Structure formats: C-alpha cells, structure tokens
Amino acid sequence: MALFSLNGISKYKKPRPKKANLPILPSDLAILKQLDKEKESKIAKQSLSEPLDYLSPLVDYNPLPEPSSIRKVTDISVVIEAILRARWSDYPKDSNSQYTLKSNVLASTKHFRDHVPLAISINQLYGVFPTTTTKVDQNLNKSAAEGVVRIISVNMFDTSDLVLLSSEFNTMLDIHALPNLKKLCLSEPEARYFTDSQLENAEVEVEEAVSAGFLVQHIDHLNAKQLTIPDQGRLLKFMRECRELVKKIIVQNNKKFKEIPEYVLVDKFVNNKKYWTHFNGISIESVLYDCIGAGVVDGFNTPIGRGWKLLK
C-alpha cells in the first residue's frame, strides 16, 4: 500500500524520458488542484479503508494541504493510521496466489511484523507535511492533551520521538495486565514520565511495568520513570537501519553529488538481497517519509521523473 505513487515496485521498469515538469514549490498549494484525473484515479484505487486524497500530492513530491485543512485537527490520528497501513510491502505471490518466499523467511517476516510496535516516528509525520511541521507539533500536542495519541520520548540524538494512538497504547497495557498504570496514564494523557511518588501514590505495578517494557529509569531525573513501549528498541534500531540503507544507496549511486533518480532508488531498495530477510519487506514510502521528516533527503524533479538528494 502506498501513500505516494511508486507504481509496481516489485516489477519496477525504467520510465521513458519525458518532457520536464516545472519545479513544484512546496508553498504552491494551488498545484494540488492541477493533478490530472489519471493520477487521482490511481490514488483512489489504493486499498485504504478510508479516502485519503489529501496524501496524494506526494505523487509529485512535496506540496500538501495544511494539517488544519484536512478535516479537524484531531484527524492527525487518521494520518498515523494511514502511515501504519503503508508500512509494509505486500508479500510476493505467483500466478496461483501462492507465496514465493521461502517458508522460513515468510514465517520470520510475519513474526517481526506482528510484534513490532504500531507506533511511528514524528519524523514520518513531518515527512507527510514537510512545510508545516510547526502545525504538526501543535496538532500533536492538542491530540495528546485530548487523549487521542500518546507521545513517547526517545533519548537518541538521531531519532525523533514516537507517537501511537492512545487506544493502541491502552490495549497494550490491558494485555500486560497493568490496570493501575493505565489509570494513571489516562489521568495524565500528556505525561511522558512519572515521578516515583506519583507511581507509588497510584499503586502502579512498577516491577511488572519495567519488566514488560513500559517504564525505564529516566535519564535526567533520578526519582522518575520514563514511559516506553514494548519492543521500542527493536523498532528504533530497525528504522535507523532502513534510513542508513537509503543513504548508502544514494551515495553509491553518485558519490560526488549524492543524488539518485527515484526509479533507481526503488529498484536497488526492493531488490536488496536482505530486503525480506532483514528489512522484512518495509515499504520505501515509509522509509522516505522518515528520511524527509528528518531532513536526510530532499526531492527534486528531473526530465525522467522525481529524484532524491542526500542532505546529511
């Protein structure tokens, strides 16, 4: 499932050269109305459970409507769900609809996908709305205050904080039988850590929560525990490795200018020998959202389609 158009990434063909398009300015929202009907039709056919046409401008890279113009500010939760649905590529199948991956690879990939947290990096949201990151922050904070999303702080210099739907976070607490921690979190929807006295007064199951991966010692406060989610480290490590793969492909393609045509990037990414065994069939879209939001790459138009430039 793709949020922006990278048609046929499993059978990618080099596009024919075509007349160069005029550069698309991120601030020129009027360009959204000029998308031709054919592209709109392709976006509409994507197998998303809800119409997400406001994400379709990534077909032409950057310009997107302001988050406040989607429907409501709380609709940032809809964007989170859409990014999660687009996280993985479909499993490859033959003409008889049989999986073509080796059974052990298929089992390993399914296990990883089933157990990786349903959280995204805030960088990925920035990647969807690259020109309005301040409004993304405002909407995120408002949604957190209203109990719609839960923000998880990340103490890593090269990684943004994580965000997930509060309903998902609460379900995880239920699964691990932590009712008192859940009650405390519901009463403090914006909290990213709790003092030891707060945890004691709320009779939180601290040992069980630490063991399950919901609490860790706060790095800056000796008498406090920071909220985390189970398998958070695995998710962060995986996202970092995916980003490094994109950077490596771009550098190898053009060491001097560190640029690459999109069709080359896609081809080398999905045909990497570890694409299924190590990267679990992650979609290039999901990785590029993270890279865009982190300021790692930037898109540009060329006579043969979109290209990507490594910035750092």
PDB file of C-alpha atoms in Angstrom:
ATOM      1  CA  MET A   1       0.000   0.000   0.000  1.00  0.00           C
ATOM      2  CA  ALA A   2       1.450   3.316  -0.986  1.00  0.00           C
ATOM      3  CA  LEU A   3       0.690   6.800   0.222  1.00  0.00           C
ATOM      4  CA  PHE A   4       2.505   8.270  -2.718  1.00  0.00           C
ATOM      5  CA  SER A   5       2.851   6.741  -6.133  1.00  0.00           C
ATOM      6  CA  LEU A   6       5.694   4.322  -6.681  1.00  0.00           C
ATOM      7  CA  ASN A   7       3.770   2.062  -9.016  1.00  0.00           C
ATOM      8  CA  GLY A   8       4.823  -1.559  -9.298  1.00  0.00           C
ATOM      9  CA  ILE A   9       7.808  -1.523  -7.006  1.00  0.00           C
ATOM     10  CA  SER A  10       8.104  -5.298  -7.258  1.00  0.00           C
ATOM     11  CA  LYS A  11       8.285  -5.102 -11.045  1.00  0.00           C
ATOM     12  CA  TYR A  12       9.813  -1.700 -11.493  1.00  0.00           C
ATOM     13  CA  LYS A  13      10.629  -0.571 -15.023  1.00  0.00           C
ATOM     14  CA  LYS A  14      12.737   2.405 -16.020  1.00  0.00           C
ATOM     15  CA  PRO A  15      10.357   5.118 -17.259  1.00  0.00           C
ATOM     16  CA  ARG A  16      10.719   6.580 -20.700  1.00  0.00           C
ATOM     17  CA  PRO A  17      12.216  10.063 -20.784  1.00  0.00           C
ATOM     18  CA  LYS A  18       9.529  12.679 -20.883  1.00  0.00           C
ATOM     19  CA  LYS A  19       9.273  16.410 -21.024  1.00  0.00           C
ATOM     20  CA  ALA A  20      10.463  18.011 -17.818  1.00  0.00           C
ATOM     21  CA  ASN A  21       7.808  19.288 -15.468  1.00  0.00           C
ATOM     22  CA  LEU A  22       8.013  22.725 -13.954  1.00  0.00           C
ATOM     23  CA  PRO A  23       9.539  22.630 -10.450  1.00  0.00           C
ATOM     24  CA  ILE A  24       6.892  22.131  -7.809  1.00  0.00           C
ATOM     25  CA  LEU A  25       7.203  24.599  -4.971  1.00  0.00           C
ATOM     26  CA  PRO A  26       6.186  23.298  -1.528  1.00  0.00           C
ATOM     27  CA  SER A  27       4.373  26.551  -0.844  1.00  0.00           C
ATOM     28  CA  ASP A  28       2.304  26.419  -4.023  1.00  0.00           C
ATOM     29  CA  LEU A  29      -0.801  24.626  -2.740  1.00  0.00           C
ATOM     30  CA  ALA A  30      -2.666  25.580  -5.907  1.00  0.00           C
ATOM     31  CA  ILE A  31      -0.759  22.826  -7.725  1.00  0.00           C
ATOM     32  CA  LEU A  32      -2.906  20.304  -5.847  1.00  0.00           C
ATOM     33  CA  LYS A  33      -5.882  21.263  -7.987  1.00  0.00           C
ATOM     34  CA  GLN A  34      -3.932  20.622 -11.179  1.00  0.00           C
ATOM     35  CA  LEU A  35      -3.282  16.932 -10.614  1.00  0.00           C
ATOM     36  CA  ASP A  36      -4.619  15.104 -13.632  1.00  0.00           C
ATOM     37  CA  LYS A  37      -7.557  12.695 -13.353  1.00  0.00           C
ATOM     38  CA  GLU A  38      -5.433   9.675 -14.148  1.00  0.00           C
ATOM     39  CA  LYS A  39      -3.261  10.141 -11.058  1.00  0.00           C
ATOM     40  CA  GLU A  40      -6.274  10.822  -8.882  1.00  0.00           C
ATOM     41  CA  SER A  41      -7.861   7.629 -10.160  1.00  0.00           C
ATOM     42  CA  LYS A  42      -4.802   5.572  -9.284  1.00  0.00           C
ATOM     43  CA  ILE A  43      -4.711   7.009  -5.776  1.00  0.00           C
ATOM     44  CA  ALA A  44      -8.413   6.350  -5.312  1.00  0.00           C
ATOM     45  CA  LYS A  45      -7.925   2.667  -6.162  1.00  0.00           C
ATOM     46  CA  GLN A  46      -5.460   2.117  -3.338  1.00  0.00           C
ATOM     47  CA  SER A  47      -6.731  -0.370  -0.801  1.00  0.00           C
ATOM     48  CA  LEU A  48      -7.124   2.019   2.102  1.00  0.00           C
ATOM     49  CA  SER A  49     -10.229   1.722   4.222  1.00  0.00           C
ATOM     50  CA  GLU A  50     -10.769   5.487   4.106  1.00  0.00           C
ATOM     51  CA  PRO A  51     -10.315   8.044   1.332  1.00  0.00           C
ATOM     52  CA  LEU A  52      -7.037   9.812   1.975  1.00  0.00           C
ATOM     53  CA  ASP A  53      -6.806  12.045  -1.067  1.00  0.00           C
ATOM     54  CA  TYR A  54      -5.032  14.725   0.928  1.00  0.00           C
ATOM     55  CA  LEU A  55      -1.961  12.478   0.935  1.00  0.00           C
ATOM     56  CA  SER A  56      -1.952  12.005  -2.844  1.00  0.00           C
ATOM     57  CA  PRO A  57       0.131  15.119  -3.652  1.00  0.00           C
ATOM     58  CA  LEU A  58       3.216  13.150  -2.667  1.00  0.00           C
ATOM     59  CA  VAL A  59       2.840  11.750  -6.183  1.00  0.00           C
ATOM     60  CA  ASP A  60       4.567  14.981  -7.166  1.00  0.00           C
ATOM     61  CA  TYR A  61       6.647  15.142  -4.010  1.00  0.00           C
ATOM     62  CA  ASN A  62       6.168  17.937  -1.552  1.00  0.00           C
ATOM     63  CA  PRO A  63       3.114  20.210  -1.620  1.00  0.00           C
ATOM     64  CA  LEU A  64       0.365  19.197   0.774  1.00  0.00           C
ATOM     65  CA  PRO A  65      -2.595  20.921   2.386  1.00  0.00           C
ATOM     66  CA  GLU A  66      -2.093  22.360   5.827  1.00  0.00           C
ATOM     67  CA  PRO A  67      -2.922  19.831   8.570  1.00  0.00           C
ATOM     68  CA  SER A  68      -5.655  22.184   9.789  1.00  0.00           C
ATOM     69  CA  SER A  69      -7.400  21.983   6.422  1.00  0.00           C
ATOM     70  CA  ILE A  70      -7.744  18.189   6.365  1.00  0.00           C
ATOM     71  CA  ARG A  71     -10.957  17.865   8.366  1.00  0.00           C
ATOM     72  CA  LYS A  72     -10.232  18.578  12.003  1.00  0.00           C
ATOM     73  CA  VAL A  73      -7.017  18.943  13.945  1.00  0.00           C
ATOM     74  CA  THR A  74      -7.707  15.547  15.505  1.00  0.00           C
ATOM     75  CA  ASP A  75      -7.512  13.997  12.066  1.00  0.00           C
ATOM     76  CA  ILE A  76      -3.777  13.665  12.597  1.00  0.00           C
ATOM     77  CA  SER A  77      -4.759  10.282  14.039  1.00  0.00           C
ATOM     78  CA  VAL A  78      -6.116   9.364  10.594  1.00  0.00           C
ATOM     79  CA  VAL A  79      -2.738  10.196   9.073  1.00  0.00           C
ATOM     80  CA  ILE A  80      -0.996   7.993  11.664  1.00  0.00           C
ATOM     81  CA  GLU A  81      -3.256   5.086  10.727  1.00  0.00           C
ATOM     82  CA  ALA A  82      -2.582   5.662   7.030  1.00  0.00           C
ATOM     83  CA  ILE A  83       1.196   5.655   7.554  1.00  0.00           C
ATOM     84  CA  LEU A  84       0.908   2.406   9.505  1.00  0.00           C
ATOM     85  CA  ARG A  85      -1.161   0.786   6.749  1.00  0.00           C
ATOM     86  CA  ALA A  86       1.503   1.742   4.250  1.00  0.00           C
ATOM     87  CA  ARG A  87       4.384   0.411   6.378  1.00  0.00           C
ATOM     88  CA  TRP A  88       4.841  -2.929   4.604  1.00  0.00           C
ATOM     89  CA  SER A  89       5.024  -4.145   1.034  1.00  0.00           C
ATOM     90  CA  ASP A  90       2.696  -6.989   0.089  1.00  0.00           C
ATOM     91  CA  TYR A  91       4.136 -10.484   0.248  1.00  0.00           C
ATOM     92  CA  PRO A  92       5.167 -11.609  -3.259  1.00  0.00           C
ATOM     93  CA  LYS A  93       2.936 -14.242  -4.829  1.00  0.00           C
ATOM     94  CA  ASP A  94       2.987 -16.268  -8.037  1.00  0.00           C
ATOM     95  CA  SER A  95       0.244 -16.520 -10.658  1.00  0.00           C
ATOM     96  CA  ASN A  96      -1.563 -19.040  -8.451  1.00  0.00           C
ATOM     97  CA  SER A  97      -1.587 -16.629  -5.482  1.00  0.00           C
ATOM     98  CA  GLN A  98       0.967 -18.756  -3.635  1.00  0.00           C
ATOM     99  CA  TYR A  99       3.660 -17.064  -1.590  1.00  0.00           C
ATOM    100  CA  THR A 100       7.040 -17.151  -3.322  1.00  0.00           C
ATOM    101  CA  LEU A 101       9.150 -16.503  -0.232  1.00  0.00           C
ATOM    102  CA  LYS A 102      10.829 -19.440   1.469  1.00  0.00           C
ATOM    103  CA  SER A 103       8.733 -20.721   4.333  1.00  0.00           C
ATOM    104  CA  ASN A 104      11.284 -19.781   6.992  1.00  0.00           C
ATOM    105  CA  VAL A 105      11.667 -16.248   5.593  1.00  0.00           C
ATOM    106  CA  LEU A 106       7.900 -15.832   5.374  1.00  0.00           C
ATOM    107  CA  ALA A 107       7.452 -17.040   8.964  1.00  0.00           C
ATOM    108  CA  SER A 108      10.225 -14.782  10.256  1.00  0.00           C
ATOM    109  CA  THR A 109       8.858 -11.751   8.412  1.00  0.00           C
ATOM    110  CA  LYS A 110       5.315 -12.331   9.644  1.00  0.00           C
ATOM    111  CA  HIS A 111       6.580 -12.715  13.214  1.00  0.00           C
ATOM    112  CA  PHE A 112       8.522  -9.453  13.015  1.00  0.00           C
ATOM    113  CA  ARG A 113       5.595  -7.541  11.520  1.00  0.00           C
ATOM    114  CA  ASP A 114       3.205  -8.909  14.138  1.00  0.00           C
ATOM    115  CA  HIS A 115       5.429  -7.902  17.053  1.00  0.00           C
ATOM    116  CA  VAL A 116       6.879  -4.548  16.017  1.00  0.00           C
ATOM    117  CA  PRO A 117       5.005  -1.740  17.842  1.00  0.00           C
ATOM    118  CA  LEU A 118       2.220   0.095  15.994  1.00  0.00           C
ATOM    119  CA  ALA A 119       3.990   3.398  16.501  1.00  0.00           C
ATOM    120  CA  ILE A 120       5.548   5.812  14.028  1.00  0.00           C
ATOM    121  CA  SER A 121       8.268   8.403  14.332  1.00  0.00           C
ATOM    122  CA  ILE A 122       7.193  12.021  14.479  1.00  0.00           C
ATOM    123  CA  ASN A 123       9.660  12.468  11.613  1.00  0.00           C
ATOM    124  CA  GLN A 124       7.282  10.444   9.460  1.00  0.00           C
ATOM    125  CA  LEU A 125       4.519  12.949  10.160  1.00  0.00           C
ATOM    126  CA  TYR A 126       6.917  15.735   9.257  1.00  0.00           C
ATOM    127  CA  GLY A 127       7.614  13.834   6.039  1.00  0.00           C
ATOM    128  CA  VAL A 128       3.910  13.917   5.125  1.00  0.00           C
ATOM    129  CA  PHE A 129       3.659  17.640   5.925  1.00  0.00           C
ATOM    130  CA  PRO A 130       7.224  18.890   5.310  1.00  0.00           C
ATOM    131  CA  THR A 131       6.294  22.566   5.030  1.00  0.00           C
ATOM    132  CA  THR A 132       4.078  22.746   8.106  1.00  0.00           C
ATOM    133  CA  THR A 133       6.000  20.976  10.870  1.00  0.00           C
ATOM    134  CA  THR A 134       5.042  23.641  13.429  1.00  0.00           C
ATOM    135  CA  LYS A 135       1.356  22.953  12.851  1.00  0.00           C
ATOM    136  CA  VAL A 136       2.052  19.220  13.042  1.00  0.00           C
ATOM    137  CA  ASP A 137       3.547  19.807  16.505  1.00  0.00           C
ATOM    138  CA  GLN A 138       0.570  21.930  17.532  1.00  0.00           C
ATOM    139  CA  ASN A 139      -1.886  19.290  16.357  1.00  0.00           C
ATOM    140  CA  LEU A 140       0.102  16.512  18.003  1.00  0.00           C
ATOM    141  CA  ASN A 141       0.194  18.291  21.347  1.00  0.00           C
ATOM    142  CA  LYS A 142      -3.527  19.050  21.144  1.00  0.00           C
ATOM    143  CA  SER A 143      -4.304  15.437  20.255  1.00  0.00           C
ATOM    144  CA  ALA A 144      -2.145  14.250  23.151  1.00  0.00           C
ATOM    145  CA  ALA A 145      -3.932  16.576  25.577  1.00  0.00           C
ATOM    146  CA  GLU A 146      -7.273  15.218  24.364  1.00  0.00           C
ATOM    147  CA  GLY A 147      -6.110  11.631  24.881  1.00  0.00           C
ATOM    148  CA  VAL A 148      -6.155  10.759  21.180  1.00  0.00           C
ATOM    149  CA  VAL A 149      -2.451   9.960  20.828  1.00  0.00           C
ATOM    150  CA  ARG A 150       0.368   9.085  23.199  1.00  0.00           C
ATOM    151  CA  ILE A 151       3.823  10.577  22.591  1.00  0.00           C
ATOM    152  CA  ILE A 152       6.809   8.514  23.713  1.00  0.00           C
ATOM    153  CA  SER A 153      10.086  10.336  24.289  1.00  0.00           C
ATOM    154  CA  VAL A 154      13.200   8.896  22.645  1.00  0.00           C
ATOM    155  CA  ASN A 155      16.641   9.660  24.046  1.00  0.00           C
ATOM    156  CA  MET A 156      18.591   9.259  20.813  1.00  0.00           C
ATOM    157  CA  PHE A 157      20.246  12.158  19.014  1.00  0.00           C
ATOM    158  CA  ASP A 158      19.403  10.933  15.503  1.00  0.00           C
ATOM    159  CA  THR A 159      15.823   9.819  16.110  1.00  0.00           C
ATOM    160  CA  SER A 160      12.615  11.725  16.770  1.00  0.00           C
ATOM    161  CA  ASP A 161      10.071  10.820  19.424  1.00  0.00           C
ATOM    162  CA  LEU A 162       7.488   8.137  18.711  1.00  0.00           C
ATOM    163  CA  VAL A 163       3.734   8.535  18.588  1.00  0.00           C
ATOM    164  CA  LEU A 164       0.944   5.967  18.648  1.00  0.00           C
ATOM    165  CA  LEU A 165      -2.801   6.032  19.103  1.00  0.00           C
ATOM    166  CA  SER A 166      -3.796   6.108  22.754  1.00  0.00           C
ATOM    167  CA  SER A 167      -6.256   3.291  22.078  1.00  0.00           C
ATOM    168  CA  GLU A 168      -3.353   1.084  20.970  1.00  0.00           C
ATOM    169  CA  PHE A 169      -1.260   2.066  23.979  1.00  0.00           C
ATOM    170  CA  ASN A 170      -4.126   1.300  26.369  1.00  0.00           C
ATOM    171  CA  THR A 171      -4.718  -2.060  24.700  1.00  0.00           C
ATOM    172  CA  MET A 172      -1.070  -2.943  25.259  1.00  0.00           C
ATOM    173  CA  LEU A 173      -1.423  -2.089  28.943  1.00  0.00           C
ATOM    174  CA  ASP A 174      -4.513  -4.314  29.148  1.00  0.00           C
ATOM    175  CA  ILE A 175      -2.680  -7.208  27.521  1.00  0.00           C
ATOM    176  CA  HIS A 176       0.094  -6.945  30.108  1.00  0.00           C
ATOM    177  CA  ALA A 177      -2.393  -6.581  32.984  1.00  0.00           C
ATOM    178  CA  LEU A 178      -1.268  -3.177  34.227  1.00  0.00           C
ATOM    179  CA  PRO A 179      -4.564  -1.543  35.279  1.00  0.00           C
ATOM    180  CA  ASN A 180      -3.088   0.976  37.700  1.00  0.00           C
ATOM    181  CA  LEU A 181      -0.516   2.234  35.193  1.00  0.00           C
ATOM    182  CA  LYS A 182      -3.296   2.506  32.623  1.00  0.00           C
ATOM    183  CA  LYS A 183      -5.435   4.521  35.052  1.00  0.00           C
ATOM    184  CA  LEU A 184      -2.521   6.868  35.763  1.00  0.00           C
ATOM    185  CA  CYS A 185      -1.803   7.323  32.054  1.00  0.00           C
ATOM    186  CA  LEU A 186      -5.448   8.074  31.336  1.00  0.00           C
ATOM    187  CA  SER A 187      -5.397  10.761  34.012  1.00  0.00           C
ATOM    188  CA  GLU A 188      -2.185  12.243  32.583  1.00  0.00           C
ATOM    189  CA  PRO A 189      -2.523  11.939  28.774  1.00  0.00           C
ATOM    190  CA  GLU A 190       0.391  14.273  28.008  1.00  0.00           C
ATOM    191  CA  ALA A 191       2.799  12.778  30.553  1.00  0.00           C
ATOM    192  CA  ARG A 192       5.979  11.229  29.209  1.00  0.00           C
ATOM    193  CA  TYR A 193       7.339  10.257  32.618  1.00  0.00           C
ATOM    194  CA  PHE A 194       6.155   9.883  36.197  1.00  0.00           C
ATOM    195  CA  THR A 195       7.938  10.562  39.446  1.00  0.00           C
ATOM    196  CA  ASP A 196       8.410   7.691  41.841  1.00  0.00           C
ATOM    197  CA  SER A 197       5.971   9.337  44.247  1.00  0.00           C
ATOM    198  CA  GLN A 198       3.300   9.524  41.502  1.00  0.00           C
ATOM    199  CA  LEU A 199       3.778   5.848  40.750  1.00  0.00           C
ATOM    200  CA  GLU A 200       3.640   4.945  44.444  1.00  0.00           C
ATOM    201  CA  ASN A 201       0.511   7.018  45.116  1.00  0.00           C
ATOM    202  CA  ALA A 202      -1.216   5.418  42.115  1.00  0.00           C
ATOM    203  CA  GLU A 203      -0.123   1.958  43.316  1.00  0.00           C
ATOM    204  CA  VAL A 204       1.389   1.266  39.897  1.00  0.00           C
ATOM    205  CA  GLU A 205       2.803  -2.197  39.313  1.00  0.00           C
ATOM    206  CA  VAL A 206       6.315  -0.791  38.782  1.00  0.00           C
ATOM    207  CA  GLU A 207       8.294  -4.035  38.644  1.00  0.00           C
ATOM    208  CA  GLU A 208       5.843  -5.612  36.244  1.00  0.00           C
ATOM    209  CA  ALA A 209       5.740  -2.462  34.100  1.00  0.00           C
ATOM    210  CA  VAL A 210       9.529  -2.287  33.910  1.00  0.00           C
ATOM    211  CA  SER A 211       9.736  -5.987  33.041  1.00  0.00           C
ATOM    212  CA  ALA A 212       7.096  -5.603  30.309  1.00  0.00           C
ATOM    213  CA  GLY A 213       8.885  -2.613  28.760  1.00  0.00           C
ATOM    214  CA  PHE A 214       6.561   0.243  29.760  1.00  0.00           C
ATOM    215  CA  LEU A 215       8.851   2.009  32.215  1.00  0.00           C
ATOM    216  CA  VAL A 216      12.588   2.731  32.347  1.00  0.00           C
ATOM    217  CA  GLN A 217      14.724   4.863  34.625  1.00  0.00           C
ATOM    218  CA  HIS A 218      14.561   8.476  33.468  1.00  0.00           C
ATOM    219  CA  ILE A 219      17.890   9.612  32.057  1.00  0.00           C
ATOM    220  CA  ASP A 220      17.736  13.079  33.651  1.00  0.00           C
ATOM    221  CA  HIS A 221      15.637  12.527  36.793  1.00  0.00           C
ATOM    222  CA  LEU A 222      16.852  10.048  39.386  1.00  0.00           C
ATOM    223  CA  ASN A 223      13.473   9.739  41.074  1.00  0.00           C
ATOM    224  CA  ALA A 224      11.370   9.235  37.966  1.00  0.00           C
ATOM    225  CA  LYS A 225      10.483   6.594  35.402  1.00  0.00           C
ATOM    226  CA  GLN A 226      10.031   7.326  31.718  1.00  0.00           C
ATOM    227  CA  LEU A 227       7.205   5.829  29.675  1.00  0.00           C
ATOM    228  CA  THR A 228       8.233   3.447  26.907  1.00  0.00           C
ATOM    229  CA  ILE A 229       6.545   0.763  24.839  1.00  0.00           C
ATOM    230  CA  PRO A 230       7.483  -2.921  24.498  1.00  0.00           C
ATOM    231  CA  ASP A 231       9.983  -3.603  21.709  1.00  0.00           C
ATOM    232  CA  GLN A 232      10.655   0.114  21.362  1.00  0.00           C
ATOM    233  CA  GLY A 233      14.384  -0.520  20.924  1.00  0.00           C
ATOM    234  CA  ARG A 234      13.738  -3.011  18.154  1.00  0.00           C
ATOM    235  CA  LEU A 235      11.581  -0.515  16.256  1.00  0.00           C
ATOM    236  CA  LEU A 236      14.100   2.322  16.601  1.00  0.00           C
ATOM    237  CA  LYS A 237      17.000   0.120  15.516  1.00  0.00           C
ATOM    238  CA  PHE A 238      15.010  -1.113  12.529  1.00  0.00           C
ATOM    239  CA  MET A 239      14.050   2.406  11.426  1.00  0.00           C
ATOM    240  CA  ARG A 240      17.644   3.585  11.728  1.00  0.00           C
ATOM    241  CA  GLU A 241      18.893   0.668   9.618  1.00  0.00           C
ATOM    242  CA  CYS A 242      16.296   1.381   6.926  1.00  0.00           C
ATOM    243  CA  ARG A 243      17.345   5.009   6.790  1.00  0.00           C
ATOM    244  CA  GLU A 244      21.001   4.009   6.537  1.00  0.00           C
ATOM    245  CA  LEU A 245      20.177   1.729   3.603  1.00  0.00           C
ATOM    246  CA  VAL A 246      18.626   4.644   1.687  1.00  0.00           C
ATOM    247  CA  LYS A 247      21.660   6.802   2.422  1.00  0.00           C
ATOM    248  CA  LYS A 248      24.024   4.050   1.303  1.00  0.00           C
ATOM    249  CA  ILE A 249      22.175   3.515  -1.983  1.00  0.00           C
ATOM    250  CA  ILE A 250      22.244   7.229  -2.798  1.00  0.00           C
ATOM    251  CA  VAL A 251      25.954   7.590  -2.031  1.00  0.00           C
ATOM    252  CA  GLN A 252      26.870   4.523  -4.046  1.00  0.00           C
ATOM    253  CA  ASN A 253      24.890   5.835  -6.995  1.00  0.00           C
ATOM    254  CA  ASN A 254      26.552   9.269  -7.045  1.00  0.00           C
ATOM    255  CA  LYS A 255      29.365   9.925  -4.580  1.00  0.00           C
ATOM    256  CA  LYS A 256      30.003  13.466  -5.810  1.00  0.00           C
ATOM    257  CA  PHE A 257      26.515  14.986  -5.829  1.00  0.00           C
ATOM    258  CA  LYS A 258      24.776  12.319  -3.713  1.00  0.00           C
ATOM    259  CA  GLU A 259      21.700  12.252  -5.941  1.00  0.00           C
ATOM    260  CA  ILE A 260      19.669   9.440  -7.430  1.00  0.00           C
ATOM    261  CA  PRO A 261      16.664   9.044  -9.752  1.00  0.00           C
ATOM    262  CA  GLU A 262      13.718   7.628  -7.867  1.00  0.00           C
ATOM    263  CA  TYR A 263      13.351   4.585 -10.118  1.00  0.00           C
ATOM    264  CA  VAL A 264      16.970   3.634  -9.360  1.00  0.00           C
ATOM    265  CA  LEU A 265      16.478   4.106  -5.618  1.00  0.00           C
ATOM    266  CA  VAL A 266      13.337   1.976  -5.630  1.00  0.00           C
ATOM    267  CA  ASP A 267      14.933  -0.749  -7.729  1.00  0.00           C
ATOM    268  CA  LYS A 268      18.021  -1.014  -5.524  1.00  0.00           C
ATOM    269  CA  PHE A 269      15.983  -0.808  -2.319  1.00  0.00           C
ATOM    270  CA  VAL A 270      13.426  -3.526  -3.053  1.00  0.00           C
ATOM    271  CA  ASN A 271      15.970  -5.758  -4.776  1.00  0.00           C
ATOM    272  CA  ASN A 272      18.448  -5.581  -1.934  1.00  0.00           C
ATOM    273  CA  LYS A 273      19.439  -9.126  -1.041  1.00  0.00           C
ATOM    274  CA  LYS A 274      18.327  -8.526   2.558  1.00  0.00           C
ATOM    275  CA  TYR A 275      15.033  -6.842   1.657  1.00  0.00           C
ATOM    276  CA  TRP A 276      12.955  -9.706   3.063  1.00  0.00           C
ATOM    277  CA  THR A 277      15.411 -11.492   5.358  1.00  0.00           C
ATOM    278  CA  HIS A 278      16.480  -8.394   7.282  1.00  0.00           C
ATOM    279  CA  PHE A 279      14.260  -5.472   6.263  1.00  0.00           C
ATOM    280  CA  ASN A 280      11.062  -7.550   6.372  1.00  0.00           C
ATOM    281  CA  GLY A 281       9.632  -6.034   3.193  1.00  0.00           C
ATOM    282  CA  ILE A 282       9.417  -2.485   4.572  1.00  0.00           C
ATOM    283  CA  SER A 283       7.870  -0.125   2.036  1.00  0.00           C
ATOM    284  CA  ILE A 284      10.135   2.500   0.501  1.00  0.00           C
ATOM    285  CA  GLU A 285       7.352   5.027   1.136  1.00  0.00           C
ATOM    286  CA  SER A 286       7.515   4.505   4.888  1.00  0.00           C
ATOM    287  CA  VAL A 287      11.286   4.928   4.925  1.00  0.00           C
ATOM    288  CA  LEU A 288      11.228   8.019   2.726  1.00  0.00           C
ATOM    289  CA  TYR A 289       8.681   9.712   4.992  1.00  0.00           C
ATOM    290  CA  ASP A 290      11.125   9.246   7.861  1.00  0.00           C
ATOM    291  CA  CYS A 291      14.051  10.467   5.758  1.00  0.00           C
ATOM    292  CA  ILE A 292      12.161  13.541   4.533  1.00  0.00           C
ATOM    293  CA  GLY A 293      10.978  14.453   8.004  1.00  0.00           C
ATOM    294  CA  ALA A 294      14.458  14.039   9.458  1.00  0.00           C
ATOM    295  CA  GLY A 295      15.933  16.304   6.776  1.00  0.00           C
ATOM    296  CA  VAL A 296      18.053  13.462   5.422  1.00  0.00           C
ATOM    297  CA  VAL A 297      16.795  13.673   1.832  1.00  0.00           C
ATOM    298  CA  ASP A 298      15.012  16.145  -0.393  1.00  0.00           C
ATOM    299  CA  GLY A 299      13.130  15.555  -3.627  1.00  0.00           C
ATOM    300  CA  PHE A 300      13.544  17.297  -6.962  1.00  0.00           C
ATOM    301  CA  ASN A 301      12.105  16.956 -10.450  1.00  0.00           C
ATOM    302  CA  THR A 302      14.090  15.687 -13.439  1.00  0.00           C
ATOM    303  CA  PRO A 303      13.242  15.040 -17.116  1.00  0.00           C
ATOM    304  CA  ILE A 304      12.739  11.368 -16.262  1.00  0.00           C
ATOM    305  CA  GLY A 305      10.763  11.832 -13.063  1.00  0.00           C
ATOM    306  CA  ARG A 306      11.462  12.556  -9.439  1.00  0.00           C
ATOM    307  CA  GLY A 307      14.940  12.345  -7.937  1.00  0.00           C
ATOM    308  CA  TRP A 308      16.287  12.334  -4.384  1.00  0.00           C
ATOM    309  CA  LYS A 309      19.283  14.193  -2.949  1.00  0.00           C
ATOM    310  CA  LEU A 310      21.067  13.233   0.254  1.00  0.00           C
ATOM    311  CA  LEU A 311      21.349  16.228   2.579  1.00  0.00           C
ATOM    312  CA  LYS A 312      23.177  14.710   5.530  1.00  0.00           C
TER     313      LYS A 312
END
